[in-house]
mmCIF file of C-alpha atoms and ligand atoms in Angstrom:
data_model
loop_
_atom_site.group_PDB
_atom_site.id
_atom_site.type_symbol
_atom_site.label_atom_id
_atom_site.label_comp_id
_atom_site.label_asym_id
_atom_site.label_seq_id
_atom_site.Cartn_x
_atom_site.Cartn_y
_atom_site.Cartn_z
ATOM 1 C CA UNK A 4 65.889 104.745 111.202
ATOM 2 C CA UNK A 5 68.775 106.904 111.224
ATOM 3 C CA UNK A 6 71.901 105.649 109.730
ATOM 4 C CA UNK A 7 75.363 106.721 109.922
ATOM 5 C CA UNK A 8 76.190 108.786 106.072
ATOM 6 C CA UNK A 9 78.071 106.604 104.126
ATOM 7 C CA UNK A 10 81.652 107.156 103.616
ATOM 8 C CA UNK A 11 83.273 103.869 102.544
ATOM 9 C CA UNK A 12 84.413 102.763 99.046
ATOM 10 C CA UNK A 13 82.804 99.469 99.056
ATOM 11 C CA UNK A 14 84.054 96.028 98.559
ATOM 12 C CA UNK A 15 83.990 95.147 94.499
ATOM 13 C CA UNK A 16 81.478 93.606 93.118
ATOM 14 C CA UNK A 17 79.822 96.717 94.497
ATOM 15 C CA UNK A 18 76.571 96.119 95.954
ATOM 16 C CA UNK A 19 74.080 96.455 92.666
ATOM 17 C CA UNK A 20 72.199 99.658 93.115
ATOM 18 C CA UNK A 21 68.233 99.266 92.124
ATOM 19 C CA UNK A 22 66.608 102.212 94.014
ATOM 20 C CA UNK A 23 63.275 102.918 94.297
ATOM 21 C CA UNK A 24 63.722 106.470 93.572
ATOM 22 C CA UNK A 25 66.335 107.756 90.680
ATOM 23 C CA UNK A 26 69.544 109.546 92.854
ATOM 24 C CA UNK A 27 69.653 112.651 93.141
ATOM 25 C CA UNK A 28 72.224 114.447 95.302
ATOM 26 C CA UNK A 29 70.475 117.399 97.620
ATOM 27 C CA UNK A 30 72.851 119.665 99.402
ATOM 28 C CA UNK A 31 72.552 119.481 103.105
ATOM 29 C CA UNK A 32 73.757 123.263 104.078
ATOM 30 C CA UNK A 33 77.840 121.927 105.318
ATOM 31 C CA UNK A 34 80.772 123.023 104.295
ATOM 32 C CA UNK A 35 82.583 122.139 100.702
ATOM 33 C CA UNK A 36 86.320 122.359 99.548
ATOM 34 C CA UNK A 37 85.978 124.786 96.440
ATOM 35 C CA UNK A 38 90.013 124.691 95.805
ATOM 36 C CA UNK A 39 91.083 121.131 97.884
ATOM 37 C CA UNK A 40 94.714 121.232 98.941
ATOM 38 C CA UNK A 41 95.409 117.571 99.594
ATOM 39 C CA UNK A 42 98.426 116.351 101.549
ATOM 40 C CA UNK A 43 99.184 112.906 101.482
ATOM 41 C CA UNK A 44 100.707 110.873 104.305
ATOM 42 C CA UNK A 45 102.356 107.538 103.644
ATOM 43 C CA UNK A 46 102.222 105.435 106.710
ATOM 44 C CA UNK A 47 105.338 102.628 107.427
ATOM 45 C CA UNK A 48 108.366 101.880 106.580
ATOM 46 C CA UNK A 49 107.735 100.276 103.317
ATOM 47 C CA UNK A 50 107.224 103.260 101.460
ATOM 48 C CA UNK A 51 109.963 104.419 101.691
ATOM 49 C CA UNK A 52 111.626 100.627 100.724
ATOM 50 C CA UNK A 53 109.326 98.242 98.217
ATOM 51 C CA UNK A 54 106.906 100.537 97.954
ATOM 52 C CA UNK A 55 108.304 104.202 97.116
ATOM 53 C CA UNK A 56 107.536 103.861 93.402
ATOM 54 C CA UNK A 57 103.976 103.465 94.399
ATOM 55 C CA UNK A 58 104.189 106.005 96.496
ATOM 56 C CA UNK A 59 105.606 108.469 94.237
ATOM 57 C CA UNK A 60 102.930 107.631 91.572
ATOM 58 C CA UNK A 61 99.999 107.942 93.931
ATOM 59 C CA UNK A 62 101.251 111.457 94.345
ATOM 60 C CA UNK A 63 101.924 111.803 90.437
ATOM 61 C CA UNK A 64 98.234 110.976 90.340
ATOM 62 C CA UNK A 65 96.941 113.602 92.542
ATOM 63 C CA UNK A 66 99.092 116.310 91.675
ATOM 64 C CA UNK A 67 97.288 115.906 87.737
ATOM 65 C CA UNK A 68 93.955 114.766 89.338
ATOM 66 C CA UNK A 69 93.361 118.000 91.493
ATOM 67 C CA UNK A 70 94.256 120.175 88.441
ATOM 68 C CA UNK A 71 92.337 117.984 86.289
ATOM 69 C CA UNK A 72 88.533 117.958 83.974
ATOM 70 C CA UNK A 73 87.401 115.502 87.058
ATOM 71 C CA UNK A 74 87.606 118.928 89.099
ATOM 72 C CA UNK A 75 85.458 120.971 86.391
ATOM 73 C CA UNK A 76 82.849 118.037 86.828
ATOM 74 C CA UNK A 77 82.354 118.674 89.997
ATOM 75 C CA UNK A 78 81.912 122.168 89.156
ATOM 76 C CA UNK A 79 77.823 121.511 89.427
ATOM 77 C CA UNK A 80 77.979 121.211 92.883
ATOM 78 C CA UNK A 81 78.790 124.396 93.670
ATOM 79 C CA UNK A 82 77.004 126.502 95.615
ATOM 80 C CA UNK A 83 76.687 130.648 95.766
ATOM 81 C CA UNK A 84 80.284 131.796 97.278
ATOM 82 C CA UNK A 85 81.574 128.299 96.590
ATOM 83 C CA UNK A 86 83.026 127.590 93.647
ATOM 84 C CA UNK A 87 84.483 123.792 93.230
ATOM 85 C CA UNK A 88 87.405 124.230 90.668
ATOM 86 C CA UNK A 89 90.569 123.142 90.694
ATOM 87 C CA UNK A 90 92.942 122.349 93.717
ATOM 88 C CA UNK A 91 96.698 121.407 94.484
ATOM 89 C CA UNK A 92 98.670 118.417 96.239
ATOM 90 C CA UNK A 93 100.497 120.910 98.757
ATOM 91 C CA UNK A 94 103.092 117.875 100.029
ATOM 92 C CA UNK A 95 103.877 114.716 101.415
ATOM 93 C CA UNK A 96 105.258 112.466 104.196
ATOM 94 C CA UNK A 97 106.420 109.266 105.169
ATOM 95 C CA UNK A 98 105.615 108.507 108.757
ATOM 96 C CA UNK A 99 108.356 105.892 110.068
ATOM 97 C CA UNK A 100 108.818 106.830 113.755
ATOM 98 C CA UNK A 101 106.110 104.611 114.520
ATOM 99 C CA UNK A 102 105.353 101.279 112.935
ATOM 100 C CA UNK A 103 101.259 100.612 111.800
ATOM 101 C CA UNK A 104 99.860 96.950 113.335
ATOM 102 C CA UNK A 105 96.897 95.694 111.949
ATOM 103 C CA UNK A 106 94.491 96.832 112.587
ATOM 104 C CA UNK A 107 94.654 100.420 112.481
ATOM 105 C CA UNK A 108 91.658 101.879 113.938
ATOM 106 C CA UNK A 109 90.051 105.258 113.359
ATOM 107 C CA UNK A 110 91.079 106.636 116.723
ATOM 108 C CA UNK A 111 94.463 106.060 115.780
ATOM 109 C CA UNK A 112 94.156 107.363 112.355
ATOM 110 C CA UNK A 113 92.604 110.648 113.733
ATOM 111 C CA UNK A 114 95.196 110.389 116.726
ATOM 112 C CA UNK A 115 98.344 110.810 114.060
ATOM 113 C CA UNK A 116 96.536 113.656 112.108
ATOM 114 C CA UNK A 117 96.060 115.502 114.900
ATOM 115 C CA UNK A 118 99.253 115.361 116.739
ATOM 116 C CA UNK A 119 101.020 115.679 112.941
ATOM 117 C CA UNK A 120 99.270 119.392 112.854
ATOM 118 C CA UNK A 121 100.528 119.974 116.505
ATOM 119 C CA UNK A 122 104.378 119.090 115.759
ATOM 120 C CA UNK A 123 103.836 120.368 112.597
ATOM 121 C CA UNK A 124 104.733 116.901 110.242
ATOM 122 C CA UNK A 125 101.331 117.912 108.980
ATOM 123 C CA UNK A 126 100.893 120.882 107.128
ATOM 124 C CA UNK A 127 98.482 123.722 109.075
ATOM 125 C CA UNK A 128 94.315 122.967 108.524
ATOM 126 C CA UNK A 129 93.240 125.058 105.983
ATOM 127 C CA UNK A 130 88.858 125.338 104.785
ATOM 128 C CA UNK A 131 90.384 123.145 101.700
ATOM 129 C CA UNK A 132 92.827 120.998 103.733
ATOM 130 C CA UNK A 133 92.597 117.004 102.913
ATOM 131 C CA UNK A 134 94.632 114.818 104.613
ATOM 132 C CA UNK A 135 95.163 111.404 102.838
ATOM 133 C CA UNK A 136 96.575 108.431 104.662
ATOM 134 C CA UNK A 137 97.723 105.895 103.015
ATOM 135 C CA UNK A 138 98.614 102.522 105.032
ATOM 136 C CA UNK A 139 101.432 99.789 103.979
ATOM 137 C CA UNK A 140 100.650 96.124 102.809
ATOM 138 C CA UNK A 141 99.222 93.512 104.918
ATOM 139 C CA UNK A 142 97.619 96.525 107.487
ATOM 140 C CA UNK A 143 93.778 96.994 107.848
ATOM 141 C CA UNK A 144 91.674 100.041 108.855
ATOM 142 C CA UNK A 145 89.076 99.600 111.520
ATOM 143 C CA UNK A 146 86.023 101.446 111.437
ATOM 144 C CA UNK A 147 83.778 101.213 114.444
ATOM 145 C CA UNK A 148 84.648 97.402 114.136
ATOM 146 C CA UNK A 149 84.353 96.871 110.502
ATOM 147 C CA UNK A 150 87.816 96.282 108.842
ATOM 148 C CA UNK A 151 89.326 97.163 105.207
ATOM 149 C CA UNK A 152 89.058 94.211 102.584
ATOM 150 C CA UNK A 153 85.710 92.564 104.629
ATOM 151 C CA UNK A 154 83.766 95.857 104.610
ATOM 152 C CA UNK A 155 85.326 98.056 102.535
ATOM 153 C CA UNK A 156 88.511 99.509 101.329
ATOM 154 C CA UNK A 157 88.649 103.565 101.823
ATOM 155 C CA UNK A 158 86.698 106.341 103.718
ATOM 156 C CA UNK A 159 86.959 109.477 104.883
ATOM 157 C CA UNK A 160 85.681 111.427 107.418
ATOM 158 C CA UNK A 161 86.154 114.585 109.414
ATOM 159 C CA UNK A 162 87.597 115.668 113.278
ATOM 160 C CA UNK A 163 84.951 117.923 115.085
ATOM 161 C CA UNK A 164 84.004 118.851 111.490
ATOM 162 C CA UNK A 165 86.355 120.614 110.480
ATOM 163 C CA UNK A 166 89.260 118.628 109.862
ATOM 164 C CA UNK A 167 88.975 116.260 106.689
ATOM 165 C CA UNK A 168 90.846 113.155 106.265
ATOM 166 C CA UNK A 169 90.519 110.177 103.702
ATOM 167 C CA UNK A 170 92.015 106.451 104.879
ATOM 168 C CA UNK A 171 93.540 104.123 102.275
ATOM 169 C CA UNK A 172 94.163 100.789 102.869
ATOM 170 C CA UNK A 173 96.425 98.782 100.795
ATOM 171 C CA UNK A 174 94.250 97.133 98.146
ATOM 172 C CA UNK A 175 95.490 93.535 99.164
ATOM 173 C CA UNK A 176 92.516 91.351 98.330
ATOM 174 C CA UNK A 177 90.510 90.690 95.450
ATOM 175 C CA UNK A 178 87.487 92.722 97.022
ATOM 176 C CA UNK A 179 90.076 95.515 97.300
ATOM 177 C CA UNK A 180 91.217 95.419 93.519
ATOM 178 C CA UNK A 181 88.500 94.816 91.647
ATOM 179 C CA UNK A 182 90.855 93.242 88.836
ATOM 180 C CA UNK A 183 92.756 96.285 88.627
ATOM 181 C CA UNK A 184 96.484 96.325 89.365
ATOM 182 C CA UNK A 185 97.551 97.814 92.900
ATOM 183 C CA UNK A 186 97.711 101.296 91.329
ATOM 184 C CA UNK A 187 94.963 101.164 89.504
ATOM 185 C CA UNK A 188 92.418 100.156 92.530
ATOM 186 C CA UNK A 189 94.367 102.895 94.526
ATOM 187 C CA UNK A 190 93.974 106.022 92.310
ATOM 188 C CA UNK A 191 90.537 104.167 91.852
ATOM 189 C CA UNK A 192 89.389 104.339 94.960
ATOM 190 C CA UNK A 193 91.407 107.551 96.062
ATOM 191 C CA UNK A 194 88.982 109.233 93.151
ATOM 192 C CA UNK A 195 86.069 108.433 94.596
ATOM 193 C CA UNK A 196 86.971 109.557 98.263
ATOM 194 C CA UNK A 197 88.537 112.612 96.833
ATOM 195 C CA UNK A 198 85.220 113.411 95.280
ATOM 196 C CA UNK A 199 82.956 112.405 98.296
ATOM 197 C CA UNK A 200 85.205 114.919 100.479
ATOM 198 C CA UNK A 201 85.285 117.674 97.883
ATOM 199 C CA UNK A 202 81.404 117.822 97.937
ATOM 200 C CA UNK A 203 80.965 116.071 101.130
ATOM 201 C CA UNK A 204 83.386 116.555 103.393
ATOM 202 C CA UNK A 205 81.337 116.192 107.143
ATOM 203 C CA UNK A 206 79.381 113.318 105.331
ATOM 204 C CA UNK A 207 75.714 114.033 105.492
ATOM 205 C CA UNK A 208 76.041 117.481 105.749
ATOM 206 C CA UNK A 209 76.846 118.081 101.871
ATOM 207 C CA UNK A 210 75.959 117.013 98.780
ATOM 208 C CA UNK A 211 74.056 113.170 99.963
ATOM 209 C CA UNK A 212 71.016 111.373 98.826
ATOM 210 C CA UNK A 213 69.241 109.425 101.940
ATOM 211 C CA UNK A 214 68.916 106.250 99.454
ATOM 212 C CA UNK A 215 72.317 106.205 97.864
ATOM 213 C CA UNK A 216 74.703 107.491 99.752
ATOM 214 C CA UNK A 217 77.755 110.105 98.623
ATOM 215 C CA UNK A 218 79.007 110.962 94.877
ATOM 216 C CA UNK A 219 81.099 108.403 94.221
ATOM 217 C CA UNK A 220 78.674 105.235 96.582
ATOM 218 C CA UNK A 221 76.061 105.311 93.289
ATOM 219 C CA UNK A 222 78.398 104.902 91.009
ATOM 220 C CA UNK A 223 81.314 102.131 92.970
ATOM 221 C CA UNK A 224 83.909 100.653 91.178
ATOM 222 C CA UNK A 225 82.794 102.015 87.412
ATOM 223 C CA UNK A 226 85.966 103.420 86.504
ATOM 224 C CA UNK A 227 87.041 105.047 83.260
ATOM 225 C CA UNK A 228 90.478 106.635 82.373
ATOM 226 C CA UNK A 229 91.836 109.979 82.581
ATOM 227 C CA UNK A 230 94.935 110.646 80.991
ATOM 228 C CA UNK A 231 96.881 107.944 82.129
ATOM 229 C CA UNK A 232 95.092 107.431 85.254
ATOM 230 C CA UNK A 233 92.030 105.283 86.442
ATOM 231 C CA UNK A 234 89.114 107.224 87.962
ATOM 232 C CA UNK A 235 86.030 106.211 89.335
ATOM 233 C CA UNK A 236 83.271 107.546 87.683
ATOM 234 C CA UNK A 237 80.824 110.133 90.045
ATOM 235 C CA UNK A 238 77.054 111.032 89.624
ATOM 236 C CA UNK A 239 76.076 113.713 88.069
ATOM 237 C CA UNK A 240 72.486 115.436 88.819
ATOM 238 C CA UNK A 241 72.757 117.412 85.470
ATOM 239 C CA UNK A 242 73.308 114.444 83.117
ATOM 240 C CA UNK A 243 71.172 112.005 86.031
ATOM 241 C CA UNK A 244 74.099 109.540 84.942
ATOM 242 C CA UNK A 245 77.411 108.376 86.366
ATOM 243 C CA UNK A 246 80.089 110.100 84.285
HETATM 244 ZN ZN1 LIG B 312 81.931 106.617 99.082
#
């Protein structure tokens, strides 16, 4: 049976992982972002209201996190002509003219990335772009009928391969949070699709294991910190260990 490649950040308690086999990520032959240049799009009015602290720390976090030792880790996954070092967070936007309703569905997410790039509210798609879309409180994502804080709370994904986008929900529910406080979960779980989209950015086509999914899927929701930031932690082939 084929399945589609995971490319969720699951629900917490993450589903415990007993495979058969050890993982082991094998690269698939796809593209990689060897220097990412994230842009981050904030999604309803709220950021720029109750929210804009949050706001400005999420992109506090990801203007250390691209320059950051979690960057070097990743380093293993390069391949010849690919390097995977360090990146930048190029900008950011609030997006106001139109007003999210739950729930947000893929279509519509992909819809407002691509018409961003055309009217240029979006910056340009680079080989290392990485749009990140953040939504405001009380808004699920839908994916392919599955919605944020039943099924998961992240992904990312790309347009015609070629475009790569991650999708945060607000972490408004316990499965969302995992304990942590609102930043916390989000820097959380923006790690681990960061990571997946770095080294797998048309999932399946990158770094993958059939059993296990993506980099970050083995090791959900075991976070450590960095600086003053909460990361997920990622496998690692060399060490055979999440890290
Ligand atoms: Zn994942």
């Amino acid at each position: 049976m084929v399945r589609d490649p995971i490319r969720i950040v699951p629900l917490h308690p993450a589903p415990g992982l007993a495979p058969a086999v050890s993982p082991q990520l094998t690269y698939r032959g796809g593209p990689l972002l060897s220097a990412v240049e994230v842009f981050t799009a904030f999604w309803g009015a709220e950021w720029q209201g109750a929210d804009a602290r949050l706001m400005a720390q999420v992109n506090n976090f990801f203007t250390y996190i691209v320059a950051s030792t979690l960057m070097d880790q990743l380093g293993e996954y390069s391949m010849p002509g690919v390097a995977i070092g360090h990146g930048s967070l190029t900008g950011t936007t609030t997006i106001t003219d139109q007003q999210p309703t739950s729930p947000v569905t893929d279509a519509q997410i992909r819809s407002l990335i691509q018409s961003g790039i055309a009217n240029a509210t979006l910056p340009a798609t680079t080989p290392n772009s990485l749009y990140f879309v953040y939504l405001p409180p009380g808004v699920d994502a839908d994916l392919g009928g599955q919605r944020s804080c039943s099924a998961f709370c992240g992904y990312h994904d790309s347009i015609g391969g070629n475009v790569y986008y991650a999708v945060m929900p607000y972490p408004g529910c316990s499965g969302c949070t995992g304990g942590l406080s609102t930043l916390d979960a989000l820097t959380s779980s923006s790690s681990h699709e960061l990571c997946e989209a770095i080294t797998d950015p048309v999932p399946g086509l990158g770094w993958y294991d059939d059993s296990n999914g993506e980099i970050g899927d083995i090791c959900a929701w075991q976070t450590r910190k960095l600086d003053q930031w909460i990361v997920q932690l990622e496998w690692s082939n060399q060490s055979g260990a999440c890290i």
